[in-house]
Short mmCIF file of C-alpha atoms in Angstrom, two decimals:
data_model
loop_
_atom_site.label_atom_id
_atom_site.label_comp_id
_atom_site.label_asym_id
_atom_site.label_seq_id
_atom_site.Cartn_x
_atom_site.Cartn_y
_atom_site.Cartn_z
CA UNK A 1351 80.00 101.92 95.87
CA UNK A 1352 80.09 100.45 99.41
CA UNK A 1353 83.96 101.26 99.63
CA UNK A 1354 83.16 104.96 98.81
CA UNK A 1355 81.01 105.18 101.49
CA UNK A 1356 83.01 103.88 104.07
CA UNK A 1357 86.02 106.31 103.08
CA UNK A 1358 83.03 108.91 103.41
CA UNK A 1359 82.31 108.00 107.00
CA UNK A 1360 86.58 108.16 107.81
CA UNK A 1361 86.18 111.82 106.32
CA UNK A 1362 83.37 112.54 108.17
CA UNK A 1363 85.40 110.73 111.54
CA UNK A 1364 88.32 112.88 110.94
CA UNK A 1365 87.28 116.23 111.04
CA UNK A 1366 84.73 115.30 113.77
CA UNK A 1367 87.09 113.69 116.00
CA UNK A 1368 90.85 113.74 114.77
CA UNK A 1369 91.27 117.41 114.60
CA UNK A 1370 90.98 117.76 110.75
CA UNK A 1371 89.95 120.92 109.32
CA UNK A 1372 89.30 119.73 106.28
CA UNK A 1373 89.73 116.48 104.04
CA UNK A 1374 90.12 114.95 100.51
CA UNK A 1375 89.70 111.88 98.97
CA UNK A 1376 90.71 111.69 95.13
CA UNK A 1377 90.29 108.20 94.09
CA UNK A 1378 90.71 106.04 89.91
CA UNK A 1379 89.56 102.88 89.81
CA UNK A 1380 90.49 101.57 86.09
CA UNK A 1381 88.23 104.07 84.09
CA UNK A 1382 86.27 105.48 87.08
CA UNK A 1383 86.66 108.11 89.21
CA UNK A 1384 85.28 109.81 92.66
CA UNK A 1385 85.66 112.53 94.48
CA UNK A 1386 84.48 113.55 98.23
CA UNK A 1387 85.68 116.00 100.80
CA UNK A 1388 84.53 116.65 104.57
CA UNK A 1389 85.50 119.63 106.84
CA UNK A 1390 86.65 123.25 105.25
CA UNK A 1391 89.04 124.71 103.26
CA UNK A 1392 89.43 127.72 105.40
CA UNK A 1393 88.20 128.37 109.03
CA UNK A 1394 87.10 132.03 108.63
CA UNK A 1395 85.12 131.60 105.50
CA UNK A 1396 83.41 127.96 106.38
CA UNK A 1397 84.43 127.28 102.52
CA UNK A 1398 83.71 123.64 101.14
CA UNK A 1399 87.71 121.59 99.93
CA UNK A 1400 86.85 121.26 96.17
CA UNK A 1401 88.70 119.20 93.21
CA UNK A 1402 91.80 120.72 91.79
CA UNK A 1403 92.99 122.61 94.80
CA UNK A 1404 97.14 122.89 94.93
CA UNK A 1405 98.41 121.28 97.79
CA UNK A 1406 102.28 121.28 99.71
CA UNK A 1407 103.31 117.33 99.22
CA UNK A 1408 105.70 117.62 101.83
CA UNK A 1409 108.12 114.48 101.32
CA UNK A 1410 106.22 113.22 98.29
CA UNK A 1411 109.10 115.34 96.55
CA UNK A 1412 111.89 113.14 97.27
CA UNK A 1413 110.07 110.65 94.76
CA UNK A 1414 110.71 112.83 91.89
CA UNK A 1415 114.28 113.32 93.32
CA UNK A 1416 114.76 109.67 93.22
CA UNK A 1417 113.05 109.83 89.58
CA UNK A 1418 115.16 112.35 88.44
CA UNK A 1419 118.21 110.07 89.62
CA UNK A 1420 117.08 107.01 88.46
CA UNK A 1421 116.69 108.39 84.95
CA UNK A 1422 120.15 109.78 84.80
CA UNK A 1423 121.17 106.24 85.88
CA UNK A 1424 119.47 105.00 82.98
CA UNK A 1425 121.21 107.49 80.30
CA UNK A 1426 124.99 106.32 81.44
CA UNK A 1427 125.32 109.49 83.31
CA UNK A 1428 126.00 108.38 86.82
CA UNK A 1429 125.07 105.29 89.00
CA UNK A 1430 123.70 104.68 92.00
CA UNK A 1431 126.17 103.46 93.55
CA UNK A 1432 128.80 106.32 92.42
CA UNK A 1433 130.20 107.50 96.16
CA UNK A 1434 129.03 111.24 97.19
CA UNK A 1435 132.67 112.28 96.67
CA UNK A 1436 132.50 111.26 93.36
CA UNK A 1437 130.30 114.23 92.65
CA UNK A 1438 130.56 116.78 95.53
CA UNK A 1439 133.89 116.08 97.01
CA UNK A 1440 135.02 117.03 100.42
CA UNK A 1441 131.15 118.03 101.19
CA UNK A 1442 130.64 114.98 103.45
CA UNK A 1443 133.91 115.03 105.07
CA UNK A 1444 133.24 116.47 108.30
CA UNK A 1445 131.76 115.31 111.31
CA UNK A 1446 132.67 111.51 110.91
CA UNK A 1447 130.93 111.63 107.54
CA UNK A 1448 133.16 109.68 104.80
CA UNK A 1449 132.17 110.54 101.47
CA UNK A 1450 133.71 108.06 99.90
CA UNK A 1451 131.65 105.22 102.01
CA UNK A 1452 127.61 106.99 101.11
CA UNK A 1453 126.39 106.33 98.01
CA UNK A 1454 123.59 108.01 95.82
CA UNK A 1455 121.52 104.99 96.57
CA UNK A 1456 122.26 105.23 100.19
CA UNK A 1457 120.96 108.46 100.33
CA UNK A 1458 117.85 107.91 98.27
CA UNK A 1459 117.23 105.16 100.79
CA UNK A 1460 117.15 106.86 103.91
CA UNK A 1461 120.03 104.32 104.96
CA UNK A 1462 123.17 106.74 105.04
CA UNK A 1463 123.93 107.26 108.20
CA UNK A 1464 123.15 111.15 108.20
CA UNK A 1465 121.11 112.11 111.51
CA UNK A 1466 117.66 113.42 110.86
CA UNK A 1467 117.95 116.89 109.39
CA UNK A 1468 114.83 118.49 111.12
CA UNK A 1469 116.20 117.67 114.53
CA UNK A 1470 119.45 120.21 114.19
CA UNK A 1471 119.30 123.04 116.42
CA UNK A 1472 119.64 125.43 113.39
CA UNK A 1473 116.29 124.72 112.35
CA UNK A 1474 114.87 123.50 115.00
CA UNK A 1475 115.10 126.74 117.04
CA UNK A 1476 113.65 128.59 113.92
CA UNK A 1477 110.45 126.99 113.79
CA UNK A 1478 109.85 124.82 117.28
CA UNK A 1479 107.09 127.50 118.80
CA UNK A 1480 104.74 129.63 117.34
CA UNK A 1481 106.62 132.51 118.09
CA UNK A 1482 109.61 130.73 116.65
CA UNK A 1483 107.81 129.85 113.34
CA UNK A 1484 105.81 133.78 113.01
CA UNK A 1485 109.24 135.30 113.12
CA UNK A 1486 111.39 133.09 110.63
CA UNK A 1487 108.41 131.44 108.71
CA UNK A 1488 109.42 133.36 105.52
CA UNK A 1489 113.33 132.85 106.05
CA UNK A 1490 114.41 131.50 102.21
CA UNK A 1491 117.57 128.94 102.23
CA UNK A 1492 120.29 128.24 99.88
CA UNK A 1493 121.80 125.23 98.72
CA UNK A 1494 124.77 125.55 100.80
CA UNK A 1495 123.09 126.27 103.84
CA UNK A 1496 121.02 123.25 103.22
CA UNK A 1497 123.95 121.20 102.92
CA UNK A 1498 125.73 122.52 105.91
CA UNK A 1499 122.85 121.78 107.84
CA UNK A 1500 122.79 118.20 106.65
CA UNK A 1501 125.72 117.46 108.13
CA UNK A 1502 126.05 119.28 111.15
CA UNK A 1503 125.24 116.57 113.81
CA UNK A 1504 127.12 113.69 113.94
CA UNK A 1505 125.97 110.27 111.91
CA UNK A 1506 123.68 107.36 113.85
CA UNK A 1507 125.25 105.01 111.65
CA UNK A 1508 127.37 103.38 109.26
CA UNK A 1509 126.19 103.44 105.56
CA UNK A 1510 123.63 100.80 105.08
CA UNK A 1511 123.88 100.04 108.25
CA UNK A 1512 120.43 100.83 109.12
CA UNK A 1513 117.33 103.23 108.12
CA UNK A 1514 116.85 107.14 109.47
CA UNK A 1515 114.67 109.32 107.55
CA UNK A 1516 116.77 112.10 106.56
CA UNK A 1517 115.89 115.40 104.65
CA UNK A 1518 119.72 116.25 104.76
CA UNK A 1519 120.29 113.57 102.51
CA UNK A 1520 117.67 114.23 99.44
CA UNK A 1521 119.50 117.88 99.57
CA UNK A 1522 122.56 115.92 98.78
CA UNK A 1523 121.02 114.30 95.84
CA UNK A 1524 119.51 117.49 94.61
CA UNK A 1525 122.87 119.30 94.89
CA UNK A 1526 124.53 115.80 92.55
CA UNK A 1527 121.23 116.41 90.02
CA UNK A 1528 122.49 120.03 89.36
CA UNK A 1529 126.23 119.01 89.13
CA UNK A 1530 125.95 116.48 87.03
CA UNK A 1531 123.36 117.78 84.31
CA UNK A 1532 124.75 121.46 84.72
CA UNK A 1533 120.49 122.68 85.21
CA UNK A 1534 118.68 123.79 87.98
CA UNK A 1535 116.77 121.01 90.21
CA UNK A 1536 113.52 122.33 89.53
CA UNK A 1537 114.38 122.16 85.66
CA UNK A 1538 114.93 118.67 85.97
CA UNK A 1539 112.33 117.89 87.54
CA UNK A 1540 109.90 119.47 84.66
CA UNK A 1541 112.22 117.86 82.35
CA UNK A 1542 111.83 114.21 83.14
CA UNK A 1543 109.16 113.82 85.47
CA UNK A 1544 106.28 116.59 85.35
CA UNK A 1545 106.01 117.21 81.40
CA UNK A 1546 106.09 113.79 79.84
CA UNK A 1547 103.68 112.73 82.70
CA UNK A 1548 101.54 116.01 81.65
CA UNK A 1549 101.44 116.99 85.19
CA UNK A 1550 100.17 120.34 84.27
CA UNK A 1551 99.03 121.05 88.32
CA UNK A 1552 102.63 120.23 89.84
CA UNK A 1553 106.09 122.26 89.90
CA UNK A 1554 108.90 122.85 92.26
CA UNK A 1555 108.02 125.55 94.27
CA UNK A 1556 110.61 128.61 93.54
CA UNK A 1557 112.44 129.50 96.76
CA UNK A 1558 110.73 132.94 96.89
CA UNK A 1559 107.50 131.60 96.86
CA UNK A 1560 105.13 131.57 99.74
CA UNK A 1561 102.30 131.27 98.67
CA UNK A 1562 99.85 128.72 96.26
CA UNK A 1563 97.97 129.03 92.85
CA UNK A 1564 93.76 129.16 93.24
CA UNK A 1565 92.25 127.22 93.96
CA UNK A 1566 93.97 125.85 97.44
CA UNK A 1567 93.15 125.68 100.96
CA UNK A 1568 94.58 127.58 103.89
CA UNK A 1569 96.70 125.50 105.69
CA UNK A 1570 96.66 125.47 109.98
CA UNK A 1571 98.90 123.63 112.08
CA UNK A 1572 99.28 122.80 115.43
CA UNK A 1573 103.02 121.11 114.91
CA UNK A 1574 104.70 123.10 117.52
CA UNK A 1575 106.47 122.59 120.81
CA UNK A 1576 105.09 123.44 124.10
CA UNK A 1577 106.53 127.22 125.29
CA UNK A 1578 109.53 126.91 127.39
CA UNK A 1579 111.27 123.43 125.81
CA UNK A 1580 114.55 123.40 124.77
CA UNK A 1581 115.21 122.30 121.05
CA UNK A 1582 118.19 120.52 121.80
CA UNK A 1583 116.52 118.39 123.95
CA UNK A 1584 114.57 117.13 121.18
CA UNK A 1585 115.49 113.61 120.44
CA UNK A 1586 113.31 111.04 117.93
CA UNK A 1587 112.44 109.40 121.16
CA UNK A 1588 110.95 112.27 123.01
CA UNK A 1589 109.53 114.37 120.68
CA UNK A 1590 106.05 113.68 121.28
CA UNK A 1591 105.66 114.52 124.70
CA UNK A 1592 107.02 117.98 124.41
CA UNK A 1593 104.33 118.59 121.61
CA UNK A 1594 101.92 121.63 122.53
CA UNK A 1595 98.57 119.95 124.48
CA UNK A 1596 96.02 119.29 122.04
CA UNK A 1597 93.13 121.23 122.68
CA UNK A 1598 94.66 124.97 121.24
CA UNK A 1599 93.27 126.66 118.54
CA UNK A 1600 95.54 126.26 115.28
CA UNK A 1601 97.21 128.82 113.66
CA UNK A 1602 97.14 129.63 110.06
CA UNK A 1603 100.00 128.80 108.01
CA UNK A 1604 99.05 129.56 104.72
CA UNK A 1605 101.57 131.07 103.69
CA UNK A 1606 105.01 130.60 104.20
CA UNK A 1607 108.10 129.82 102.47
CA UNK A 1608 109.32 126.46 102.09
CA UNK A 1609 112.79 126.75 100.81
CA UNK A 1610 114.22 124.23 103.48
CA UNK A 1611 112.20 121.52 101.47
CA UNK A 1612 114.17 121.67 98.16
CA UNK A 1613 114.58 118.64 96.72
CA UNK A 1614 113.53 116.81 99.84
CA UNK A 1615 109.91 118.11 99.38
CA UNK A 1616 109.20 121.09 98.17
CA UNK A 1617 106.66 120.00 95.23
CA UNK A 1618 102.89 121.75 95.01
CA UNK A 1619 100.80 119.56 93.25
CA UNK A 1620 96.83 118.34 92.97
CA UNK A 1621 94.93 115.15 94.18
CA UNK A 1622 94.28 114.52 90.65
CA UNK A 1623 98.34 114.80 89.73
CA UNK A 1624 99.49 113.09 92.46
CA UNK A 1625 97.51 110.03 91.34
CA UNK A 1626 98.85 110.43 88.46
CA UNK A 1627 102.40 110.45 89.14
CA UNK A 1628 102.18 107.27 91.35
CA UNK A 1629 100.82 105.49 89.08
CA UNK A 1630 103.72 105.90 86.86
CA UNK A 1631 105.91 104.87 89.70
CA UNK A 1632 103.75 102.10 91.09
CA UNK A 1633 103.39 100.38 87.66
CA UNK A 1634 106.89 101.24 85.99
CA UNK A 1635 105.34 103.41 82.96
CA UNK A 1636 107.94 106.33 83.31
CA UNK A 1637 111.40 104.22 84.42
CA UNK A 1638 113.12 101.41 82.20
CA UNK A 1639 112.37 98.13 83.96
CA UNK A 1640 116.13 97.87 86.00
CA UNK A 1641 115.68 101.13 87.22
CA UNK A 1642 112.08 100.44 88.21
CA UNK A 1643 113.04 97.69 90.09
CA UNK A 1644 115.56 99.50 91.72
CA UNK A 1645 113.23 101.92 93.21
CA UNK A 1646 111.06 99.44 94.82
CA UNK A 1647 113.98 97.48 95.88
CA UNK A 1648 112.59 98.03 99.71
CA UNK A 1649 114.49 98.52 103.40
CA UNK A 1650 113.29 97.89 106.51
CA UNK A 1651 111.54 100.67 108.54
CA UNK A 1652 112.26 99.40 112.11
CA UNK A 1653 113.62 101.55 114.47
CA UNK A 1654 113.92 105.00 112.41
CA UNK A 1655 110.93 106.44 113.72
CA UNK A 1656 109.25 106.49 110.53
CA UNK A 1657 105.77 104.38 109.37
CA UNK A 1658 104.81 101.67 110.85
CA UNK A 1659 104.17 98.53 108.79
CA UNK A 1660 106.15 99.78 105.70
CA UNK A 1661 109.35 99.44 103.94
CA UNK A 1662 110.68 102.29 102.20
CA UNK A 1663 111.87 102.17 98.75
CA UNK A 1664 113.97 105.01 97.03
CA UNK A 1665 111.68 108.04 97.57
CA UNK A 1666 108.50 105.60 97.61
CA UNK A 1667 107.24 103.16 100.62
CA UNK A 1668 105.75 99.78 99.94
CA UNK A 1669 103.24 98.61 102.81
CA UNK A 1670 105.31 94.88 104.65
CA UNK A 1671 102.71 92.56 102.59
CA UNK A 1672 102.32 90.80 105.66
CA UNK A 1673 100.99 93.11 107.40
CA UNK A 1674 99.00 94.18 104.23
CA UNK A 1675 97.41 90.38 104.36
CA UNK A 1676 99.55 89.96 101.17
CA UNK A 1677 98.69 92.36 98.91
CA UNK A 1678 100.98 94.67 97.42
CA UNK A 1679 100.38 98.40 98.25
CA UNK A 1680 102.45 100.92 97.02
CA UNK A 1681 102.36 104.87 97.82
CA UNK A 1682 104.15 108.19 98.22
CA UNK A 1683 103.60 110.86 101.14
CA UNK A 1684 104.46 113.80 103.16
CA UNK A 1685 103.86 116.20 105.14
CA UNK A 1686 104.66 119.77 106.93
CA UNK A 1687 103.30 122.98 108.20
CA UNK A 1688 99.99 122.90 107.31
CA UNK A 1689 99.35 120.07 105.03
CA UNK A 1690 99.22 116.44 105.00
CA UNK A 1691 99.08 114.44 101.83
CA UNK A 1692 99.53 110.43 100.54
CA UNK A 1693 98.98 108.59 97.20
CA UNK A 1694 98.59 104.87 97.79
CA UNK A 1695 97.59 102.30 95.42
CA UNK A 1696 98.09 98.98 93.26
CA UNK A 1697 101.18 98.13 91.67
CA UNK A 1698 99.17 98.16 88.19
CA UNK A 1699 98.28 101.77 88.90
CA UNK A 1700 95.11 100.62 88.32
CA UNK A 1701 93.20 101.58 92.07
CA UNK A 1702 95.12 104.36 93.40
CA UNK A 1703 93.64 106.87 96.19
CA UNK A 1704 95.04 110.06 97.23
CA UNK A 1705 93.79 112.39 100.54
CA UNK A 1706 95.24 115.31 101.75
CA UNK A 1707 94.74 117.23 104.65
CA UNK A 1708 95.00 121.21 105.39
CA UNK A 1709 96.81 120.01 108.44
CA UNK A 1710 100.12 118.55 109.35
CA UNK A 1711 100.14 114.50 110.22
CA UNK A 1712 99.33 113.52 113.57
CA UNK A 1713 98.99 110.03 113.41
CA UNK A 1714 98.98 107.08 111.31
CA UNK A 1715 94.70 106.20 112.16
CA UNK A 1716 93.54 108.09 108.95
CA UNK A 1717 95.53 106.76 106.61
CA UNK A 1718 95.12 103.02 107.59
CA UNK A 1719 91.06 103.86 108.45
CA UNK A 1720 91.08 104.68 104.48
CA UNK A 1721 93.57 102.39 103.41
CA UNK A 1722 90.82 99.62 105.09
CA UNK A 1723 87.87 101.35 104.08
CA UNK A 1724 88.83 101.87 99.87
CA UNK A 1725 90.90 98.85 99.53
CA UNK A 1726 89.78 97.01 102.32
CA UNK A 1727 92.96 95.88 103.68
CA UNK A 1728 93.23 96.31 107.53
CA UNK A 1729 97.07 97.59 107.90
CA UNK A 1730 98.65 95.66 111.00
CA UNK A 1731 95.48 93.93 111.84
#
């Protein structure tokens, strides 16, 4: 197909000229499917990306947080818009937090108030250099540090007041999944969202794991301050310019534990899963119909230093359909050390396309390069 080749040539463009390693497309099409890479799985070795590799989602994991939610919703066993108090009282109040003000929905929504997690100095200083990341990259957190660090800078804003992407606040709704069902996240998670989907390629990662099932691709990153900046004089406006200068070699990041994801993102997964799962989201075949519609009940981006041209959803975006020359897009994504991954596709579930990346993100040109190319929709144009 003409489409196919065109996302070929974006592969081909992004390890040639974005700094890609190596690429994947996974794309269904009704009862059709296709499959291409471009690039390497692993530097040393010069081996080909293949189908079926597991792959860090990053943030795709706070849509099966919201699922998880949203299904509990459904059973009479909380509601969105029960306060965090209601469920982990006092654990807000600190800081000019008010627990009795954020909602579960706020939180799935990114609209809280809570200041973005990955900017507090706690973890920031951990992993900001390479140095930084070789010594603590296999540091394991708990819930309770997780939730201390959530809260530990002041908020930007009253709930609902506006939207800030915030890990700190999908650890909050992980910590109200295990009080109120009495189970483990990750149980939860198998429970309602990876087993009747027959996700057989996807689990939470346990905390002591730092490593991936075969096959997978090693993961290299160049998401690290230059040597000599100050964390704490990171803000969201900044950041960029006190990135390292592009140019050095990566470094390998295979393994590593990813513990401070939790149930913000800490999901490993396939292309082929992935597509699955957001199809079930995009199209409403897992959720009853209210709570469907409440998770693509969308917010405004603007001004949280997030995606341009989309609205974000509960765990899920939703490309602005004007800038999408109205169509409806819908999609999940993340990424972190090493890896780069998004799902985007048709509210039918019908055409859905996922790519990942053995890199961290860098910028928004490959996704809306193969966004155009496969669906032919120019994002922002």
């Amino acid at each position: 197909m003409a489409a196919h080749k065109k996302v070929q040539q974006v592969l081909d463009w992004a390890v040639a000229e974005a700094g890609v390693p190596g690429i994947v497309a996974d794309v269904k099409e009704g009862d059709r499917t296709w499959f291409a890479t471009a690039g390497v799985a692993d530097i040393q070795t010069g081996a080909r990306r293949r189908p079926g590799e597991h792959v860090h989602t990053g943030s795709s994991g706070k849509a099966f947080t919201a699922v998880v939610l949203l299904a509990l919703e459904a059973e009479g066993r909380l509601s969105l818009d029960d306060t965090v108090n209601k469920w982990l009282p006092g654990v807000l109040d600190v800081n000019g937090y008010d627990g009795d003000k954020i909602t579960i929905r706020h939180l799935l929504s990114n609209t809280s108030g809570l200041f973005a997690t990955g900017l507090a100095p706690e973890i920031s200083h951990r992993y900001a250099t390479r140095s930084g990341f070789a010594e603590h990259r296999f540091d394991e957190f708990t819930t309770e540090e997780l939730l201390r660090v959530a809260v530990s800078q002041p908020p930007v804003g009253e709930p609902g007041e506006r939207f800030e992407y915030s890990n700190g606040g999908f650890h909050l709704a992980g910590a109200i999944i295990e009080k109120v069902t009495g189970n483990g996240y990750a149980e939860e998670v198998e429970r309602r969202v990876t087993r009747p989907l027959g996700l057989t390629h996807t689990r939470v990662r346990p905390a002591t794991d730092t490593g991936y099932p075969d096959p997978h691709p090693r993961g290299y990153s160049n998401l690290f301050f230059k040597d000599g900046v100050d964390p704490a004089t990171v803000t969201p406006e900044n950041w960029e310019s006190l990135m390292e200068e592009p140019g050095l070699p990566p470094l390998d990041v295979t393994e590593f534990n990813s513990s401070l994801g939790w149930s913000a993102g800490n999901v490993v997964s396939t292309t082929g899963d992935m597509i699955r799962f957001l199809d079930a989201m995009a199209s409403g075949s897992l959720l009853p119909p209210a709570q469907h519609r409440r998770m693509w009940t969308t917010v405004s981006t603007e001004g949280g230093y997030w995606m341009p041209h989309a609205r974000y959803g509960l765990g899920v975006f939703e490309f602005d359909k004007q800038a999408a020359g109205g169509r409806t897009l819908r999609g999940v994504g993340g990424s972190l050390w090493g890896s780069w991954i998004f799902a985007v596709g048709t509210p039918d579930g019908r055409h859905t396309i996922a790519v990942h990346t053995n890199t961290e993100w860098k910028s928004w040109d490959p996704m809306f390069r193969i966004i155009e190319a496969e669906f032919g929709i120019s994002i922002g144009a």
